[in-house]
C-alpha atoms as an extended CHARMM CRD file, in Angstrom:
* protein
*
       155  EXT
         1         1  UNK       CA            -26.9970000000      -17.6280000000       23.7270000000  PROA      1               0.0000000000
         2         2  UNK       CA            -27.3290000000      -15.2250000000       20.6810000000  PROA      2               0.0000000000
         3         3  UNK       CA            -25.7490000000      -16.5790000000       17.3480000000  PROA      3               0.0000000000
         4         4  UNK       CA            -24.7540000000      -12.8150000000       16.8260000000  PROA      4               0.0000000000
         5         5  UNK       CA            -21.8900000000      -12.9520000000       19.7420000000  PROA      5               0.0000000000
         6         6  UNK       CA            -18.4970000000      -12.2290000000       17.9840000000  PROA      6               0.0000000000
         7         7  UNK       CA            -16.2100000000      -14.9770000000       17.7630000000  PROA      7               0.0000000000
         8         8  UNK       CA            -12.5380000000      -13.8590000000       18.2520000000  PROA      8               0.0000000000
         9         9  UNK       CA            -11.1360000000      -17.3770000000       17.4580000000  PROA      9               0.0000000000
        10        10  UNK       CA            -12.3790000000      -16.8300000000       13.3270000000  PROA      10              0.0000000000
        11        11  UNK       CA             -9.6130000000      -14.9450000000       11.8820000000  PROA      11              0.0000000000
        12        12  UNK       CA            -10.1480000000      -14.0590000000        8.1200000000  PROA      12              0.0000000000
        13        13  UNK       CA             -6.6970000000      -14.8440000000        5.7840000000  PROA      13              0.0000000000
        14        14  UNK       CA             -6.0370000000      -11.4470000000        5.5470000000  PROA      14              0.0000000000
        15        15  UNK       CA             -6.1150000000      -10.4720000000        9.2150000000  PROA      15              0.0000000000
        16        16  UNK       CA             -3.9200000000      -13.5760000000       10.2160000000  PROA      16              0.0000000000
        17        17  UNK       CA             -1.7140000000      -12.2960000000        7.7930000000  PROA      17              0.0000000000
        18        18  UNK       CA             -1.3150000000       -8.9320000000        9.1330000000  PROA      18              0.0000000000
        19        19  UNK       CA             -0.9710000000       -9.8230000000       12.5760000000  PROA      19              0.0000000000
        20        20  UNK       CA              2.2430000000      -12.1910000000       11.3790000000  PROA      20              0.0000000000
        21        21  UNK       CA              3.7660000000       -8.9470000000        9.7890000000  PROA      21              0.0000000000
        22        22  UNK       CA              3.4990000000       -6.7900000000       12.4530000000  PROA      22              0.0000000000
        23        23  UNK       CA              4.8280000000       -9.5370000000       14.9380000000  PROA      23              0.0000000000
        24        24  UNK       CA              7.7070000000      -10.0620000000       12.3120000000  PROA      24              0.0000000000
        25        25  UNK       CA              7.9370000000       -6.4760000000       12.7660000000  PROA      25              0.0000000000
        26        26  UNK       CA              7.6900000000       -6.4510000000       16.3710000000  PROA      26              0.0000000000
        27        27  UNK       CA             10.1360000000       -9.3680000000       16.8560000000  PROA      27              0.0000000000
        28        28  UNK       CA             12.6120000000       -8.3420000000       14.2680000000  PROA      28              0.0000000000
        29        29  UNK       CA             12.6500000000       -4.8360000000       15.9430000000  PROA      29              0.0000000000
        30        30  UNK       CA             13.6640000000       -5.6020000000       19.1740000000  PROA      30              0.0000000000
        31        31  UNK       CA             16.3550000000       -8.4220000000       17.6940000000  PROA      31              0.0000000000
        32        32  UNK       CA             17.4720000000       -5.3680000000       16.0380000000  PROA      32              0.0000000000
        33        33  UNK       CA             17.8740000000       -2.9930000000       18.9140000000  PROA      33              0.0000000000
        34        34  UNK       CA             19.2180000000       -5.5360000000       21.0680000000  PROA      34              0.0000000000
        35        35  UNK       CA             21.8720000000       -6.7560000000       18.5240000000  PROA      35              0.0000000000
        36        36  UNK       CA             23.1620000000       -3.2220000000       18.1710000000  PROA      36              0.0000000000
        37        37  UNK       CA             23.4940000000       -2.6230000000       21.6460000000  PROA      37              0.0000000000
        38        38  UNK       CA             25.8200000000       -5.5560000000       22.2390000000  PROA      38              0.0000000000
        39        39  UNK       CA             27.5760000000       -4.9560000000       18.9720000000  PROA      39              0.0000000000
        40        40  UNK       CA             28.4440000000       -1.4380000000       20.2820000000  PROA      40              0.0000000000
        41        41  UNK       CA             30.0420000000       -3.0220000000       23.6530000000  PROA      41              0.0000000000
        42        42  UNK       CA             31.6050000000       -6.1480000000       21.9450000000  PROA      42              0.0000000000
        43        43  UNK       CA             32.0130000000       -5.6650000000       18.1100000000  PROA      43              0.0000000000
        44        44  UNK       CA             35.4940000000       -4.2430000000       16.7640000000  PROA      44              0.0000000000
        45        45  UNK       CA             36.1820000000       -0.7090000000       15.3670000000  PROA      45              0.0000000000
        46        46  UNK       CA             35.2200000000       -1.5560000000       11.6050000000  PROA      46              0.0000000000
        47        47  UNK       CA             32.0090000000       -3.0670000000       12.4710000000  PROA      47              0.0000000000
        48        48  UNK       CA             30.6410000000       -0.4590000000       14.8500000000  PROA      48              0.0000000000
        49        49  UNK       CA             30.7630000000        2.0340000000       11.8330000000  PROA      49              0.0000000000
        50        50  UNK       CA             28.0840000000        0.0670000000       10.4810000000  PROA      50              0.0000000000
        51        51  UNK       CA             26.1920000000       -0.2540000000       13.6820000000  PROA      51              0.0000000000
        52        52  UNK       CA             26.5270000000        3.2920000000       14.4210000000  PROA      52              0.0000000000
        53        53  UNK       CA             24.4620000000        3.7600000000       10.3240000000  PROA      53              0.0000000000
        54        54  UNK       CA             22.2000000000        1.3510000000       11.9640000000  PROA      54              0.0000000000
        55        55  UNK       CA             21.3630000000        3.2670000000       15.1020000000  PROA      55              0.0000000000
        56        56  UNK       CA             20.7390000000        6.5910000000       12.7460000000  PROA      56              0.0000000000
        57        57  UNK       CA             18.4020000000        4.5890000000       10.7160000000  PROA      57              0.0000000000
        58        58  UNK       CA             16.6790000000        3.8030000000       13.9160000000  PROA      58              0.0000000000
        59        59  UNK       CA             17.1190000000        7.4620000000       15.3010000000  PROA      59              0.0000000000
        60        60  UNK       CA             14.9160000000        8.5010000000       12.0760000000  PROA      60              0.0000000000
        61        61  UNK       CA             12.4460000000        6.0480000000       11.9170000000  PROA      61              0.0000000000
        62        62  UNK       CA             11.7080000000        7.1120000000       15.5470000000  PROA      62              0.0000000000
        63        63  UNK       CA             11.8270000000       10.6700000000       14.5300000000  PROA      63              0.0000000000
        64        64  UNK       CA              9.4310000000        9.5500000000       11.6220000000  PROA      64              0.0000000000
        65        65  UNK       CA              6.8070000000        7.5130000000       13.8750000000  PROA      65              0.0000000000
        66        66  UNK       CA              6.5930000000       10.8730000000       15.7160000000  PROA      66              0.0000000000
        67        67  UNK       CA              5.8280000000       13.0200000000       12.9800000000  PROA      67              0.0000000000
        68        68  UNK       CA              3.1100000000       10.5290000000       11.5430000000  PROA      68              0.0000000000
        69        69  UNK       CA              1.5210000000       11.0390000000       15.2350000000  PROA      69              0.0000000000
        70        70  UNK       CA              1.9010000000       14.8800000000       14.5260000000  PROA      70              0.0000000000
        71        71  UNK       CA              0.4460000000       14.8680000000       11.2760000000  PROA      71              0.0000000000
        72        72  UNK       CA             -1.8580000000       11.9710000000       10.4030000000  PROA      72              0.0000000000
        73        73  UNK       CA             -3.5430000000       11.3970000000       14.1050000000  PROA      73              0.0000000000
        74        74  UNK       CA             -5.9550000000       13.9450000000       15.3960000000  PROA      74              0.0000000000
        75        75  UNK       CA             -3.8540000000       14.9940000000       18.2490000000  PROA      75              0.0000000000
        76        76  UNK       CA             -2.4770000000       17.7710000000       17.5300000000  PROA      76              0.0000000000
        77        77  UNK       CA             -3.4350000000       19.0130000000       14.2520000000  PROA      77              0.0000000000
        78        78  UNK       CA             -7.3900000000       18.9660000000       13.8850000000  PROA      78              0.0000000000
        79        79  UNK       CA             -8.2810000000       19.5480000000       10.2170000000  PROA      79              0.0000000000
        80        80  UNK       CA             -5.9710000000       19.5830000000        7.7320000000  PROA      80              0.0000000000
        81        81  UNK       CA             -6.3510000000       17.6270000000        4.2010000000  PROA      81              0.0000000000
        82        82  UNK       CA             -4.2610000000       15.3150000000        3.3330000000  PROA      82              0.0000000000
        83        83  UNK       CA             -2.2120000000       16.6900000000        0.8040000000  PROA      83              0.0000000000
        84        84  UNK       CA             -1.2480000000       19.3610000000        3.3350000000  PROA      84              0.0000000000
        85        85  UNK       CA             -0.4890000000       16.5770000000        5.6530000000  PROA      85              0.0000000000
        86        86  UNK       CA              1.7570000000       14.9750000000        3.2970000000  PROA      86              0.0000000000
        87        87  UNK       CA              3.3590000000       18.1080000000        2.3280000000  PROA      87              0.0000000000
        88        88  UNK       CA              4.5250000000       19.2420000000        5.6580000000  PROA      88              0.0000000000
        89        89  UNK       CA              5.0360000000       15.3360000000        7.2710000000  PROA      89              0.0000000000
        90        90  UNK       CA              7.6100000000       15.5740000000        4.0090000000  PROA      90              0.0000000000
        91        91  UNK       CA              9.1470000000       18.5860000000        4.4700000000  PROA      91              0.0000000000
        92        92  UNK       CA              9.6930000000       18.2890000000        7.8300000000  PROA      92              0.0000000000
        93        93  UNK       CA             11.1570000000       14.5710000000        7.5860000000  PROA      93              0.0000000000
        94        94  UNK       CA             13.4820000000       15.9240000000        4.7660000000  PROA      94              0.0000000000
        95        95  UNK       CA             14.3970000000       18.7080000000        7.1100000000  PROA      95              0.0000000000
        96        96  UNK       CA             15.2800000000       15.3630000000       10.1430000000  PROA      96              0.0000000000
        97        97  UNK       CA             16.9490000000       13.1660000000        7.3150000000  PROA      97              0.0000000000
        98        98  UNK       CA             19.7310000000       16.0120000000        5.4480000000  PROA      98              0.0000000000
        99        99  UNK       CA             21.8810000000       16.5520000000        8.3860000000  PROA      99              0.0000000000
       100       100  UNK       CA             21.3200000000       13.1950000000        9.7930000000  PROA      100             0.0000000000
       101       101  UNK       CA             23.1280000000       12.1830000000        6.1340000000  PROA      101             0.0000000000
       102       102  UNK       CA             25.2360000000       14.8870000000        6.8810000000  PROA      102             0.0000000000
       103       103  UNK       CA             26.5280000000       14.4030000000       10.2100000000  PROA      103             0.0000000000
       104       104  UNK       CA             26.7790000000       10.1090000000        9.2740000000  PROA      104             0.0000000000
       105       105  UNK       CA             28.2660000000        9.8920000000        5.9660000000  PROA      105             0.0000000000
       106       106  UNK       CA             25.3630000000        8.0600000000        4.3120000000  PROA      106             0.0000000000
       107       107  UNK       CA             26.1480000000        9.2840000000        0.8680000000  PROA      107             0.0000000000
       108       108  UNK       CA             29.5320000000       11.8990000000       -0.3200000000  PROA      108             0.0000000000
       109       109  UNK       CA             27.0830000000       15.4180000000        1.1980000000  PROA      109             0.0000000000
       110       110  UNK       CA             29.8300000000       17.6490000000       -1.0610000000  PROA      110             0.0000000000
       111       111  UNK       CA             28.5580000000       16.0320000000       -4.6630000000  PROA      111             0.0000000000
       112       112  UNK       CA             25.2210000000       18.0820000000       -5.3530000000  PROA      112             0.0000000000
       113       113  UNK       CA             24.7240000000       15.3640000000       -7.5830000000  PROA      113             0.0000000000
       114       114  UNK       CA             24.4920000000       12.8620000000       -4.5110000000  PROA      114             0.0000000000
       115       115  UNK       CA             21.4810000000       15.3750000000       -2.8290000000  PROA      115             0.0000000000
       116       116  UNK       CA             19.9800000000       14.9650000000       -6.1780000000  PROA      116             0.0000000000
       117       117  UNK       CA             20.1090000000       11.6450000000       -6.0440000000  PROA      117             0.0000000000
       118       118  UNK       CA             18.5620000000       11.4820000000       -2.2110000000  PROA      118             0.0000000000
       119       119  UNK       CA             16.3080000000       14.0670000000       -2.6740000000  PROA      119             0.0000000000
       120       120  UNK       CA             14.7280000000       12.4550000000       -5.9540000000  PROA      120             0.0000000000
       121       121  UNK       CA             14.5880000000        9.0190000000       -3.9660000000  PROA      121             0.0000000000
       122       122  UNK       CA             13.0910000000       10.5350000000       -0.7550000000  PROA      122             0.0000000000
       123       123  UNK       CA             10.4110000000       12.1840000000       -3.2060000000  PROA      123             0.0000000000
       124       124  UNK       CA              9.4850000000        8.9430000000       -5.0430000000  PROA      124             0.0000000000
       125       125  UNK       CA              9.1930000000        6.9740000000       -1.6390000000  PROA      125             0.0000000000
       126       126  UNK       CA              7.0130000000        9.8450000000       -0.4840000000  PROA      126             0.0000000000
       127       127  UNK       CA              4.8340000000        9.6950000000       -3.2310000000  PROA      127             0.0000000000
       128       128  UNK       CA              4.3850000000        6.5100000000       -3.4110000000  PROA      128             0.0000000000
       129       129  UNK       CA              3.7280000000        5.4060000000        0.1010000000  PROA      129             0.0000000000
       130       130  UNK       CA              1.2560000000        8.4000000000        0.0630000000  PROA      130             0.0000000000
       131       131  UNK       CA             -0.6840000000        6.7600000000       -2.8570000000  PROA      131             0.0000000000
       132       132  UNK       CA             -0.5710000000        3.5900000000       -1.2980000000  PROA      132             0.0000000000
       133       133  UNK       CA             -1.7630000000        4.7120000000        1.9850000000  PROA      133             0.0000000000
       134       134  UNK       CA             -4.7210000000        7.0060000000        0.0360000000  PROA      134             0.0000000000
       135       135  UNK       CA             -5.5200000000        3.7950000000       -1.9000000000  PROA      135             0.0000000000
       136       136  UNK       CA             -5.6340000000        2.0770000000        1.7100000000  PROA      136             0.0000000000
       137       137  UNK       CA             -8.1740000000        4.5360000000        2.9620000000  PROA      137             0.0000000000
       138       138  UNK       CA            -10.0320000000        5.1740000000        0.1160000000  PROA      138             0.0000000000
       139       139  UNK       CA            -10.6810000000        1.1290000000        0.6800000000  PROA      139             0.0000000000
       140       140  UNK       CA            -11.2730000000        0.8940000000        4.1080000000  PROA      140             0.0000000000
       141       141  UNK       CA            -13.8560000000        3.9910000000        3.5880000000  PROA      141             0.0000000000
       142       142  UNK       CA            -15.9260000000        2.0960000000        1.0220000000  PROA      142             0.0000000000
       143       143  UNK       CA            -15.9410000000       -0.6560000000        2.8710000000  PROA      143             0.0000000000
       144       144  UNK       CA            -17.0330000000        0.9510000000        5.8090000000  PROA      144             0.0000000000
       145       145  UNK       CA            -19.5970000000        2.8610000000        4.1800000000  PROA      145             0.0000000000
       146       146  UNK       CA            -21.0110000000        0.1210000000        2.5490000000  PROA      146             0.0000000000
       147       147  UNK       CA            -21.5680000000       -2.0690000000        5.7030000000  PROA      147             0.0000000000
       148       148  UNK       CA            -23.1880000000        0.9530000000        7.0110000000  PROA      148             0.0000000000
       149       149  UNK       CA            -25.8490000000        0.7680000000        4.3950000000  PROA      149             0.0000000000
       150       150  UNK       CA            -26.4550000000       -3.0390000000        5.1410000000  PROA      150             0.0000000000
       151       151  UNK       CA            -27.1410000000       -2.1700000000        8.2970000000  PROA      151             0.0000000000
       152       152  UNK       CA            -29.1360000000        0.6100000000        7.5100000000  PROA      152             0.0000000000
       153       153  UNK       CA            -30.6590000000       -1.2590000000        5.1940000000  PROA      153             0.0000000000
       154       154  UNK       CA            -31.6000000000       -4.0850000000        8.4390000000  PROA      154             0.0000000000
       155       155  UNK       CA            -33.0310000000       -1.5070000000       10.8570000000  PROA      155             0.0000000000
């Protein structure tokens, strides 16, 4: 047998790691969801205001999950850089989350100082989870491209 046979049990620490996050993820998700809908059949008046902010939050990171697949996945736009991708993932999220604020109360929508205050927010959280996910790729390209030229370097 050929000592060059992958060996799925040998897990580095940073892969075990991520699998636990997204199975937190996973796990705390459907809690979540499942929590909500019984809250909704057996919770009182007062608490199902809060569920109801919950199942908006829910309603836009779905809508946000499908955008991502819009914009950063191949499938239906085919070249595009990704500052454009940012820009109009980020537009069109902003254009999801305003009446969704709107229509559930999450902040007073007639104080144009309160759409200040989202609007800077939803910026900043843009721009930084864009850096952190160019950082990301930049990381995983040099990686990448480096084990390429050890194996280049082999043949």
């Amino acid at each position: 047998m050929s000592s060059k046979i992958i060996d799925t049990e040998k897990r580095g620490a940073g892969e075990v790691v991520r699998m636990l996050c997204v199975n937190f993820c996973i796990a705390f998700t459907i809690f979540m969801l499942m929590s909500m809908v019984f809250g909704m059949i057996f919770a009182d008046e007062q608490a199902k205001a809060g569920i109801m902010c919950c199942w908006t939050i829910a309603l836009a990171m779905l809508v946000a999950v499908v955008l991502q697949l819009v914009f950063f996945t191949p499938l239906l736009i085919k070249k595009m850089g990704y500052g454009a991708r940012v820009a109009l993932f980020g537009i069109c999220f902003y254009a999801v989350l305003a009446p969704l604020a709107v229509a559930f109360d999450w902040f007073p929508a007639a104080m144009p100082e309160a759409w200040v205050s989202f609007t800077v927010i939803y910026l900043v959280i843009l721009v930084l989870l864009s850096a952190l996910f160019t950082a990301l790729y930049r990381r995983q390209t040099r990686r990448l491209n480096e084990m390429l030229a050890k194996y280049k370097e082999k043949r």
